[in-house]
């Protein structure tokens, strides 16, 4: 598996699946979630509502992932996953790792070969960037998958630098 790190906007990526740092409501939010719904259009929200009405009436639990259409995005699917909010007093790294693992499992089920990830939990959920980057990188390395390319799409230079450092540590 190839791991690619770039600075950019995940909604513009020509990949099979884009991972969304969603919240458990699946009904939209700020940050990357807002950008995906804005650019992807209402078809994504429509499927999210069906998922809420069916398998997850109480919302998608933290650390889990589900797929929908990507609507008007260049990607074919959006894989929604819910990262943990950061808490200094509690180690939530297993939940963050689970987001990456579960998203890759869903990608395998879909047959997605190129998958773009944002820096899950490092925005509104305040996870320290260096820590989150290392967890992301370690989990991607350790998860058996048929995905050919994991593309981390970092929104700013600081996030890109943190993920590059994590890449050098882990690979
Ligand atoms: P969370 O609630 O999981 O912290 P956020 O969306 O607030 O999710 O932030 C996660 C990361 O996604 C942050 O680094 C943020 O800068 C970044 N981000 C925001 N918009 C985009 C985008 N369009 N493409 C890629 N990354 C984005």
Short mmCIF file of N, CA and C and ligand atoms in Angstrom, two decimals:
data_model
loop_
_atom_site.label_atom_id
_atom_site.label_comp_id
_atom_site.label_asym_id
_atom_site.label_seq_id
_atom_site.Cartn_x
_atom_site.Cartn_y
_atom_site.Cartn_z
N UNK A 1 0.84 -1.20 0.00
CA UNK A 1 0.00 0.00 0.00
C UNK A 1 0.88 1.25 0.00
N UNK A 2 0.44 2.22 -0.80
CA UNK A 2 1.17 3.47 -0.89
C UNK A 2 0.52 4.48 0.05
N UNK A 3 1.34 5.25 0.76
CA UNK A 3 0.82 6.33 1.61
C UNK A 3 1.31 7.65 1.02
N UNK A 4 0.36 8.52 0.68
CA UNK A 4 0.68 9.80 0.04
C UNK A 4 0.20 10.92 0.96
N UNK A 5 1.03 11.94 1.13
CA UNK A 5 0.66 13.09 1.96
C UNK A 5 0.63 14.34 1.09
N UNK A 6 -0.50 15.03 1.09
CA UNK A 6 -0.55 16.28 0.32
C UNK A 6 -1.30 17.35 1.10
N UNK A 7 -1.02 18.59 0.77
CA UNK A 7 -1.80 19.70 1.32
C UNK A 7 -2.90 20.02 0.31
N UNK A 8 -4.14 20.12 0.77
CA UNK A 8 -5.21 20.44 -0.18
C UNK A 8 -6.58 20.32 0.44
N UNK A 9 -7.57 20.37 -0.45
CA UNK A 9 -8.98 20.30 -0.06
C UNK A 9 -9.48 18.90 -0.42
N UNK A 10 -9.94 18.16 0.56
CA UNK A 10 -10.32 16.76 0.33
C UNK A 10 -11.50 16.64 -0.63
N UNK A 11 -12.34 17.68 -0.70
CA UNK A 11 -13.52 17.60 -1.58
C UNK A 11 -13.14 17.63 -3.06
N UNK A 12 -11.90 18.01 -3.34
CA UNK A 12 -11.47 18.09 -4.75
C UNK A 12 -10.73 16.83 -5.21
N UNK A 13 -10.58 15.87 -4.32
CA UNK A 13 -9.73 14.72 -4.65
C UNK A 13 -10.44 13.73 -5.57
N UNK A 14 -9.73 13.36 -6.62
CA UNK A 14 -10.23 12.37 -7.56
C UNK A 14 -9.80 10.99 -7.07
N UNK A 15 -10.56 10.48 -6.11
CA UNK A 15 -10.24 9.20 -5.45
C UNK A 15 -11.51 8.35 -5.46
N UNK A 16 -11.39 7.10 -5.02
CA UNK A 16 -12.60 6.26 -4.96
C UNK A 16 -13.47 6.67 -3.77
N UNK A 17 -12.83 6.89 -2.65
CA UNK A 17 -13.60 7.24 -1.44
C UNK A 17 -12.90 8.33 -0.66
N UNK A 18 -13.73 9.23 -0.13
CA UNK A 18 -13.26 10.30 0.73
C UNK A 18 -13.78 10.01 2.13
N UNK A 19 -12.92 10.07 3.13
CA UNK A 19 -13.37 9.87 4.50
C UNK A 19 -13.77 11.21 5.10
N UNK A 20 -14.92 11.21 5.76
CA UNK A 20 -15.44 12.42 6.39
C UNK A 20 -15.26 12.33 7.90
N UNK A 21 -14.69 13.38 8.49
CA UNK A 21 -14.64 13.49 9.96
C UNK A 21 -16.00 14.00 10.41
N UNK A 22 -16.96 13.08 10.51
CA UNK A 22 -18.35 13.43 10.80
C UNK A 22 -18.56 13.57 12.30
N UNK A 23 -19.76 13.96 12.68
CA UNK A 23 -20.15 13.82 14.09
C UNK A 23 -21.23 12.74 14.15
N UNK A 24 -21.56 12.32 15.35
CA UNK A 24 -22.37 11.11 15.46
C UNK A 24 -23.79 11.30 14.90
N UNK A 25 -24.25 12.53 14.77
CA UNK A 25 -25.60 12.75 14.21
C UNK A 25 -25.65 12.38 12.73
N UNK A 26 -24.52 12.44 12.04
CA UNK A 26 -24.42 12.24 10.59
C UNK A 26 -25.21 13.29 9.80
N UNK A 27 -25.67 14.32 10.47
CA UNK A 27 -26.54 15.29 9.79
C UNK A 27 -25.80 16.57 9.41
N UNK A 28 -24.50 16.51 9.38
CA UNK A 28 -23.70 17.65 8.94
C UNK A 28 -23.13 18.42 10.12
N UNK A 29 -22.12 19.20 9.83
CA UNK A 29 -21.45 19.98 10.88
C UNK A 29 -20.51 20.97 10.23
N UNK A 30 -19.51 21.40 10.98
CA UNK A 30 -18.56 22.36 10.44
C UNK A 30 -17.35 21.65 9.85
N UNK A 31 -16.29 22.39 9.63
CA UNK A 31 -15.02 21.83 9.18
C UNK A 31 -15.15 21.02 7.90
N UNK A 32 -14.46 19.90 7.87
CA UNK A 32 -14.43 19.08 6.66
C UNK A 32 -15.82 18.50 6.37
N UNK A 33 -16.56 18.21 7.40
CA UNK A 33 -17.94 17.69 7.26
C UNK A 33 -18.80 18.69 6.48
N UNK A 34 -18.76 19.95 6.89
CA UNK A 34 -19.53 20.98 6.21
C UNK A 34 -19.11 21.10 4.75
N UNK A 35 -17.80 21.05 4.50
CA UNK A 35 -17.28 21.20 3.13
C UNK A 35 -17.76 20.04 2.25
N UNK A 36 -17.74 18.82 2.78
CA UNK A 36 -18.17 17.64 2.01
C UNK A 36 -19.65 17.74 1.65
N UNK A 37 -20.48 18.11 2.62
CA UNK A 37 -21.92 18.23 2.33
C UNK A 37 -22.21 19.38 1.36
N UNK A 38 -21.50 20.51 1.52
CA UNK A 38 -21.70 21.65 0.61
C UNK A 38 -21.36 21.29 -0.82
N UNK A 39 -20.18 20.69 -0.99
CA UNK A 39 -19.72 20.40 -2.36
C UNK A 39 -20.37 19.16 -2.94
N UNK A 40 -20.74 18.21 -2.06
CA UNK A 40 -21.32 16.95 -2.54
C UNK A 40 -22.81 17.05 -2.83
N UNK A 41 -23.46 18.04 -2.19
CA UNK A 41 -24.89 18.24 -2.43
C UNK A 41 -25.77 17.37 -1.54
N UNK A 42 -27.10 17.52 -1.70
CA UNK A 42 -28.07 16.94 -0.77
C UNK A 42 -28.17 15.40 -0.80
N UNK A 43 -27.66 14.77 -1.84
CA UNK A 43 -27.76 13.30 -1.92
C UNK A 43 -27.04 12.64 -0.74
N UNK A 44 -25.98 13.26 -0.25
CA UNK A 44 -25.22 12.66 0.86
C UNK A 44 -26.07 12.70 2.13
N UNK A 45 -26.65 13.85 2.41
CA UNK A 45 -27.48 14.00 3.61
C UNK A 45 -28.69 13.07 3.57
N UNK A 46 -29.23 12.94 2.38
CA UNK A 46 -30.38 12.05 2.21
C UNK A 46 -30.04 10.62 2.64
N UNK A 47 -28.87 10.12 2.22
CA UNK A 47 -28.47 8.77 2.62
C UNK A 47 -28.13 8.71 4.11
N UNK A 48 -27.55 9.80 4.62
CA UNK A 48 -27.24 9.84 6.06
C UNK A 48 -28.53 9.72 6.88
N UNK A 49 -29.57 10.39 6.43
CA UNK A 49 -30.86 10.31 7.15
C UNK A 49 -31.41 8.89 7.13
N UNK A 50 -31.25 8.20 6.02
CA UNK A 50 -31.71 6.80 5.94
C UNK A 50 -30.93 5.91 6.90
N UNK A 51 -29.64 6.17 7.00
CA UNK A 51 -28.80 5.39 7.92
C UNK A 51 -29.25 5.63 9.36
N UNK A 52 -29.56 6.89 9.67
CA UNK A 52 -30.06 7.22 11.02
C UNK A 52 -31.41 6.55 11.28
N UNK A 53 -32.25 6.51 10.28
CA UNK A 53 -33.58 5.92 10.44
C UNK A 53 -33.49 4.39 10.55
N UNK A 54 -32.42 3.82 9.98
CA UNK A 54 -32.27 2.37 9.96
C UNK A 54 -31.33 1.86 11.04
N UNK A 55 -30.06 1.70 10.68
CA UNK A 55 -29.10 1.01 11.55
C UNK A 55 -28.69 1.82 12.79
N UNK A 56 -28.73 3.15 12.70
CA UNK A 56 -28.17 3.95 13.80
C UNK A 56 -29.12 5.06 14.27
N UNK A 57 -30.27 4.67 14.86
CA UNK A 57 -31.23 5.68 15.31
C UNK A 57 -30.65 6.65 16.35
N UNK A 58 -29.68 6.19 17.13
CA UNK A 58 -29.09 7.05 18.16
C UNK A 58 -27.81 7.73 17.68
N UNK A 59 -27.50 7.60 16.41
CA UNK A 59 -26.29 8.20 15.88
C UNK A 59 -25.19 7.16 15.72
N UNK A 60 -24.19 7.50 14.92
CA UNK A 60 -23.06 6.59 14.69
C UNK A 60 -22.09 6.71 15.87
N UNK A 61 -21.79 5.58 16.54
CA UNK A 61 -20.88 5.67 17.68
C UNK A 61 -19.47 6.11 17.29
N UNK A 62 -18.79 6.77 18.19
CA UNK A 62 -17.40 7.19 17.99
C UNK A 62 -16.54 5.97 17.63
N UNK A 63 -15.69 6.15 16.61
CA UNK A 63 -14.78 5.08 16.21
C UNK A 63 -15.33 4.18 15.12
N UNK A 64 -16.62 4.35 14.78
CA UNK A 64 -17.20 3.51 13.73
C UNK A 64 -17.31 4.28 12.41
N UNK A 65 -17.65 3.56 11.34
CA UNK A 65 -17.71 4.17 10.01
C UNK A 65 -18.85 3.59 9.18
N UNK A 66 -19.43 4.44 8.33
CA UNK A 66 -20.46 3.99 7.37
C UNK A 66 -20.24 4.73 6.05
N UNK A 67 -20.71 4.14 4.96
CA UNK A 67 -20.51 4.75 3.64
C UNK A 67 -21.82 5.27 3.06
N UNK A 68 -21.70 6.35 2.30
CA UNK A 68 -22.81 6.84 1.48
C UNK A 68 -22.26 7.17 0.10
N UNK A 69 -23.18 7.57 -0.78
CA UNK A 69 -22.77 8.17 -2.05
C UNK A 69 -21.89 9.40 -1.77
N UNK A 70 -21.12 9.81 -2.76
CA UNK A 70 -20.37 11.07 -2.64
C UNK A 70 -21.08 12.19 -3.40
N UNK A 71 -22.30 11.93 -3.88
CA UNK A 71 -23.06 12.98 -4.56
C UNK A 71 -22.26 13.57 -5.72
N UNK A 72 -22.10 14.87 -5.71
CA UNK A 72 -21.43 15.57 -6.82
C UNK A 72 -19.90 15.66 -6.68
N UNK A 73 -19.35 15.06 -5.62
CA UNK A 73 -17.88 15.07 -5.48
C UNK A 73 -17.27 14.18 -6.57
N UNK A 74 -16.01 14.42 -6.91
CA UNK A 74 -15.35 13.52 -7.87
C UNK A 74 -15.25 12.08 -7.35
N UNK A 75 -15.19 11.91 -6.04
CA UNK A 75 -15.12 10.57 -5.46
C UNK A 75 -16.44 9.84 -5.68
N UNK A 76 -16.40 8.51 -5.51
CA UNK A 76 -17.62 7.71 -5.67
C UNK A 76 -18.37 7.56 -4.35
N UNK A 77 -17.62 7.45 -3.26
CA UNK A 77 -18.23 7.25 -1.95
C UNK A 77 -17.66 8.23 -0.92
N UNK A 78 -18.49 8.53 0.09
CA UNK A 78 -17.99 9.16 1.31
C UNK A 78 -18.10 8.14 2.42
N UNK A 79 -17.02 7.95 3.14
CA UNK A 79 -17.02 7.08 4.33
C UNK A 79 -17.03 8.00 5.54
N UNK A 80 -18.13 7.99 6.27
CA UNK A 80 -18.29 8.87 7.43
C UNK A 80 -17.78 8.14 8.67
N UNK A 81 -16.93 8.79 9.41
CA UNK A 81 -16.46 8.19 10.67
C UNK A 81 -16.45 9.27 11.74
N UNK A 82 -16.64 8.86 12.98
CA UNK A 82 -16.75 9.81 14.08
C UNK A 82 -15.51 9.70 14.97
N UNK A 83 -14.67 10.72 14.92
CA UNK A 83 -13.48 10.75 15.77
C UNK A 83 -13.85 11.13 17.19
N UNK A 84 -12.96 10.82 18.15
CA UNK A 84 -13.18 11.24 19.53
C UNK A 84 -12.86 12.72 19.72
N UNK A 85 -13.55 13.37 20.63
CA UNK A 85 -13.11 14.70 21.06
C UNK A 85 -11.93 14.46 22.00
N UNK A 86 -10.95 15.36 21.96
CA UNK A 86 -9.77 15.18 22.81
C UNK A 86 -10.10 15.47 24.26
N UNK A 87 -9.55 14.64 25.16
CA UNK A 87 -9.67 14.88 26.60
C UNK A 87 -8.33 14.59 27.24
N UNK A 88 -7.73 15.58 27.86
CA UNK A 88 -6.39 15.40 28.44
C UNK A 88 -6.41 14.31 29.52
N UNK A 89 -7.53 14.15 30.21
CA UNK A 89 -7.60 13.22 31.35
C UNK A 89 -7.91 11.77 30.94
N UNK A 90 -8.13 11.55 29.65
CA UNK A 90 -8.55 10.21 29.23
C UNK A 90 -7.88 9.86 27.90
N UNK A 91 -7.32 8.66 27.81
CA UNK A 91 -6.68 8.24 26.57
C UNK A 91 -7.74 7.74 25.57
N UNK A 92 -7.98 8.50 24.53
CA UNK A 92 -8.98 8.11 23.53
C UNK A 92 -8.33 7.70 22.21
N UNK A 93 -7.04 7.34 22.29
CA UNK A 93 -6.32 7.01 21.06
C UNK A 93 -6.88 5.77 20.38
N UNK A 94 -7.42 4.82 21.17
CA UNK A 94 -7.97 3.60 20.56
C UNK A 94 -9.19 3.94 19.69
N UNK A 95 -9.94 4.94 20.13
CA UNK A 95 -11.12 5.35 19.34
C UNK A 95 -10.68 6.03 18.05
N UNK A 96 -9.63 6.83 18.13
CA UNK A 96 -9.14 7.48 16.91
C UNK A 96 -8.56 6.44 15.96
N UNK A 97 -7.80 5.49 16.49
CA UNK A 97 -7.26 4.41 15.65
C UNK A 97 -8.40 3.64 14.98
N UNK A 98 -9.45 3.41 15.73
CA UNK A 98 -10.60 2.67 15.21
C UNK A 98 -11.21 3.36 13.99
N UNK A 99 -11.23 4.69 13.99
CA UNK A 99 -11.76 5.43 12.83
C UNK A 99 -11.03 5.04 11.54
N UNK A 100 -9.70 4.97 11.62
CA UNK A 100 -8.90 4.65 10.43
C UNK A 100 -9.09 3.20 10.03
N UNK A 101 -9.09 2.31 11.03
CA UNK A 101 -9.24 0.87 10.76
C UNK A 101 -10.62 0.59 10.16
N UNK A 102 -11.66 1.10 10.80
CA UNK A 102 -13.03 0.83 10.32
C UNK A 102 -13.26 1.43 8.93
N UNK A 103 -12.68 2.59 8.69
CA UNK A 103 -12.83 3.22 7.37
C UNK A 103 -12.16 2.37 6.29
N UNK A 104 -11.00 1.80 6.61
CA UNK A 104 -10.32 0.94 5.63
C UNK A 104 -11.12 -0.35 5.40
N UNK A 105 -11.74 -0.86 6.46
CA UNK A 105 -12.58 -2.06 6.29
C UNK A 105 -13.77 -1.76 5.39
N UNK A 106 -14.39 -0.61 5.61
CA UNK A 106 -15.52 -0.23 4.75
C UNK A 106 -15.03 -0.06 3.31
N UNK A 107 -13.87 0.56 3.15
CA UNK A 107 -13.31 0.73 1.80
C UNK A 107 -13.13 -0.64 1.13
N UNK A 108 -12.66 -1.62 1.87
CA UNK A 108 -12.49 -2.97 1.31
C UNK A 108 -13.84 -3.56 0.90
N UNK A 109 -14.85 -3.36 1.73
CA UNK A 109 -16.19 -3.86 1.39
C UNK A 109 -16.70 -3.22 0.10
N UNK A 110 -16.40 -1.93 -0.08
CA UNK A 110 -16.86 -1.21 -1.27
C UNK A 110 -16.03 -1.55 -2.50
N UNK A 111 -14.82 -2.01 -2.28
CA UNK A 111 -13.87 -2.20 -3.38
C UNK A 111 -13.14 -0.91 -3.74
N UNK A 112 -13.09 0.04 -2.81
CA UNK A 112 -12.38 1.30 -3.04
C UNK A 112 -10.87 1.05 -2.94
N UNK A 113 -10.14 1.50 -3.94
CA UNK A 113 -8.69 1.24 -3.99
C UNK A 113 -7.87 2.47 -3.59
N UNK A 114 -8.43 3.65 -3.82
CA UNK A 114 -7.73 4.89 -3.45
C UNK A 114 -8.63 5.66 -2.49
N UNK A 115 -8.12 5.91 -1.30
CA UNK A 115 -8.95 6.49 -0.23
C UNK A 115 -8.26 7.70 0.36
N UNK A 116 -9.00 8.82 0.45
CA UNK A 116 -8.45 10.05 1.02
C UNK A 116 -8.95 10.25 2.44
N UNK A 117 -8.04 10.54 3.34
CA UNK A 117 -8.38 10.80 4.75
C UNK A 117 -8.03 12.25 5.12
N UNK A 118 -8.88 12.91 5.90
CA UNK A 118 -8.48 14.18 6.51
C UNK A 118 -7.81 13.89 7.86
N UNK A 119 -7.37 14.95 8.52
CA UNK A 119 -6.76 14.79 9.85
C UNK A 119 -7.89 14.72 10.89
N UNK A 120 -8.47 13.52 11.00
CA UNK A 120 -9.65 13.31 11.85
C UNK A 120 -9.38 13.76 13.29
N UNK A 121 -10.33 14.44 13.87
CA UNK A 121 -10.33 14.90 15.27
C UNK A 121 -9.42 16.08 15.58
N UNK A 122 -8.66 16.56 14.60
CA UNK A 122 -7.68 17.61 14.93
C UNK A 122 -8.23 19.03 14.77
N UNK A 123 -9.50 19.16 14.37
CA UNK A 123 -10.09 20.49 14.20
C UNK A 123 -10.96 20.82 15.41
N UNK A 124 -12.25 20.80 15.17
CA UNK A 124 -13.23 21.12 16.21
C UNK A 124 -13.05 20.19 17.43
N UNK A 125 -12.60 18.96 17.20
CA UNK A 125 -12.45 17.99 18.29
C UNK A 125 -11.11 18.10 19.03
N UNK A 126 -10.23 19.03 18.60
CA UNK A 126 -9.05 19.49 19.36
C UNK A 126 -7.99 18.44 19.68
N UNK A 127 -7.94 17.33 18.95
CA UNK A 127 -6.89 16.34 19.23
C UNK A 127 -5.53 16.95 18.86
N UNK A 128 -4.51 16.82 19.72
CA UNK A 128 -3.19 17.38 19.36
C UNK A 128 -2.68 16.77 18.05
N UNK A 129 -2.25 17.64 17.17
CA UNK A 129 -1.91 17.26 15.80
C UNK A 129 -0.85 16.16 15.73
N UNK A 130 0.24 16.31 16.49
CA UNK A 130 1.33 15.33 16.40
C UNK A 130 0.87 13.95 16.84
N UNK A 131 0.09 13.94 17.92
CA UNK A 131 -0.41 12.68 18.44
C UNK A 131 -1.38 12.03 17.44
N UNK A 132 -2.28 12.83 16.93
CA UNK A 132 -3.27 12.31 15.98
C UNK A 132 -2.59 11.79 14.71
N UNK A 133 -1.56 12.49 14.27
CA UNK A 133 -0.84 12.08 13.05
C UNK A 133 -0.15 10.73 13.26
N UNK A 134 0.45 10.56 14.44
CA UNK A 134 1.12 9.28 14.71
C UNK A 134 0.12 8.13 14.80
N UNK A 135 -1.01 8.37 15.44
CA UNK A 135 -2.05 7.34 15.54
C UNK A 135 -2.56 6.97 14.14
N UNK A 136 -2.79 7.99 13.32
CA UNK A 136 -3.27 7.76 11.95
C UNK A 136 -2.28 6.89 11.19
N UNK A 137 -1.02 7.26 11.26
CA UNK A 137 0.02 6.59 10.47
C UNK A 137 0.22 5.16 10.94
N UNK A 138 0.28 4.98 12.26
CA UNK A 138 0.47 3.63 12.82
C UNK A 138 -0.68 2.72 12.43
N UNK A 139 -1.89 3.24 12.51
CA UNK A 139 -3.06 2.40 12.25
C UNK A 139 -3.13 2.01 10.78
N UNK A 140 -2.81 2.96 9.91
CA UNK A 140 -2.80 2.66 8.48
C UNK A 140 -1.73 1.59 8.18
N UNK A 141 -0.58 1.69 8.83
CA UNK A 141 0.48 0.70 8.61
C UNK A 141 0.04 -0.68 9.09
N UNK A 142 -0.67 -0.72 10.21
CA UNK A 142 -0.97 -2.01 10.86
C UNK A 142 -2.25 -2.68 10.35
N UNK A 143 -3.06 -1.97 9.58
CA UNK A 143 -4.35 -2.54 9.17
C UNK A 143 -4.21 -3.30 7.85
N UNK A 144 -4.52 -4.61 7.85
CA UNK A 144 -4.48 -5.35 6.59
C UNK A 144 -5.63 -4.88 5.70
N UNK A 145 -5.34 -4.52 4.46
CA UNK A 145 -6.37 -3.96 3.57
C UNK A 145 -5.98 -4.17 2.11
N UNK A 146 -7.00 -4.16 1.25
CA UNK A 146 -6.76 -4.23 -0.19
C UNK A 146 -6.64 -2.84 -0.82
N UNK A 147 -6.76 -1.80 0.00
CA UNK A 147 -6.62 -0.44 -0.52
C UNK A 147 -5.18 -0.26 -1.05
N UNK A 148 -5.06 0.32 -2.24
CA UNK A 148 -3.75 0.51 -2.87
C UNK A 148 -3.08 1.81 -2.44
N UNK A 149 -3.92 2.85 -2.24
CA UNK A 149 -3.35 4.14 -1.86
C UNK A 149 -4.18 4.80 -0.77
N UNK A 150 -3.50 5.15 0.31
CA UNK A 150 -4.10 6.01 1.34
C UNK A 150 -3.51 7.39 1.13
N UNK A 151 -4.39 8.35 0.88
CA UNK A 151 -3.94 9.72 0.63
C UNK A 151 -4.41 10.60 1.79
N UNK A 152 -3.46 11.07 2.59
CA UNK A 152 -3.81 12.02 3.65
C UNK A 152 -3.85 13.40 3.02
N UNK A 153 -5.01 14.04 3.11
CA UNK A 153 -5.18 15.37 2.51
C UNK A 153 -5.27 16.37 3.65
N UNK A 154 -4.18 17.12 3.84
CA UNK A 154 -4.06 18.04 4.98
C UNK A 154 -4.37 19.45 4.51
N UNK A 155 -5.18 20.12 5.31
CA UNK A 155 -5.74 21.40 4.88
C UNK A 155 -4.73 22.54 4.96
N UNK A 156 -3.79 22.44 5.90
CA UNK A 156 -2.82 23.54 6.06
C UNK A 156 -1.40 22.99 6.21
N UNK A 157 -0.44 23.90 6.13
CA UNK A 157 0.98 23.50 6.13
C UNK A 157 1.38 22.85 7.45
N UNK A 158 0.81 23.33 8.54
CA UNK A 158 1.14 22.79 9.86
C UNK A 158 0.70 21.33 9.98
N UNK A 159 -0.48 21.03 9.48
CA UNK A 159 -0.97 19.65 9.51
C UNK A 159 -0.13 18.77 8.60
N UNK A 160 0.22 19.29 7.44
CA UNK A 160 1.07 18.51 6.52
C UNK A 160 2.40 18.18 7.19
N UNK A 161 3.00 19.17 7.86
CA UNK A 161 4.30 18.96 8.51
C UNK A 161 4.18 17.89 9.61
N UNK A 162 3.09 17.93 10.36
CA UNK A 162 2.91 16.94 11.44
C UNK A 162 2.76 15.53 10.85
N UNK A 163 2.03 15.42 9.76
CA UNK A 163 1.85 14.09 9.15
C UNK A 163 3.14 13.62 8.48
N UNK A 164 3.92 14.53 7.93
CA UNK A 164 5.22 14.13 7.35
C UNK A 164 6.15 13.61 8.43
N UNK A 165 6.14 14.28 9.58
CA UNK A 165 7.00 13.82 10.69
C UNK A 165 6.54 12.44 11.17
N UNK A 166 5.22 12.25 11.26
CA UNK A 166 4.68 10.95 11.70
C UNK A 166 5.04 9.86 10.69
N UNK A 167 4.99 10.21 9.42
CA UNK A 167 5.35 9.24 8.37
C UNK A 167 6.80 8.79 8.55
N UNK A 168 7.68 9.75 8.79
CA UNK A 168 9.10 9.42 8.97
C UNK A 168 9.31 8.55 10.21
N UNK A 169 8.53 8.78 11.25
CA UNK A 169 8.62 7.96 12.47
C UNK A 169 8.16 6.53 12.25
N UNK A 170 7.09 6.38 11.52
CA UNK A 170 6.37 5.11 11.48
C UNK A 170 6.82 4.22 10.32
N UNK A 171 7.18 4.82 9.19
CA UNK A 171 7.56 4.00 8.02
C UNK A 171 9.08 3.98 7.82
P1 LIG B 1 -13.04 17.11 13.82
O1 LIG B 1 -14.40 17.53 14.34
O2 LIG B 1 -12.91 15.62 13.65
O3 LIG B 1 -11.93 17.73 14.59
P2 LIG B 1 -12.75 19.08 11.63
O4 LIG B 1 -13.44 19.06 10.33
O5 LIG B 1 -13.06 20.18 12.58
O6 LIG B 1 -13.03 17.63 12.29
O7 LIG B 1 -11.19 19.09 11.41
C1 LIG B 1 -10.44 18.00 10.95
C2 LIG B 1 -9.34 18.49 10.04
O8 LIG B 1 -9.89 18.72 8.73
C3 LIG B 1 -8.71 19.82 10.46
O9 LIG B 1 -7.31 19.71 10.29
C4 LIG B 1 -9.29 20.81 9.45
O10 LIG B 1 -8.39 21.88 9.20
C5 LIG B 1 -9.38 19.94 8.22
N1 LIG B 1 -10.26 20.39 7.14
C6 LIG B 1 -11.27 21.29 7.16
N2 LIG B 1 -11.80 21.43 5.92
C7 LIG B 1 -11.10 20.58 5.09
C8 LIG B 1 -11.14 20.26 3.71
N3 LIG B 1 -12.02 20.82 2.87
N4 LIG B 1 -10.25 19.34 3.22
C9 LIG B 1 -9.36 18.76 4.04
N5 LIG B 1 -9.27 19.01 5.35
C10 LIG B 1 -10.13 19.91 5.88
#
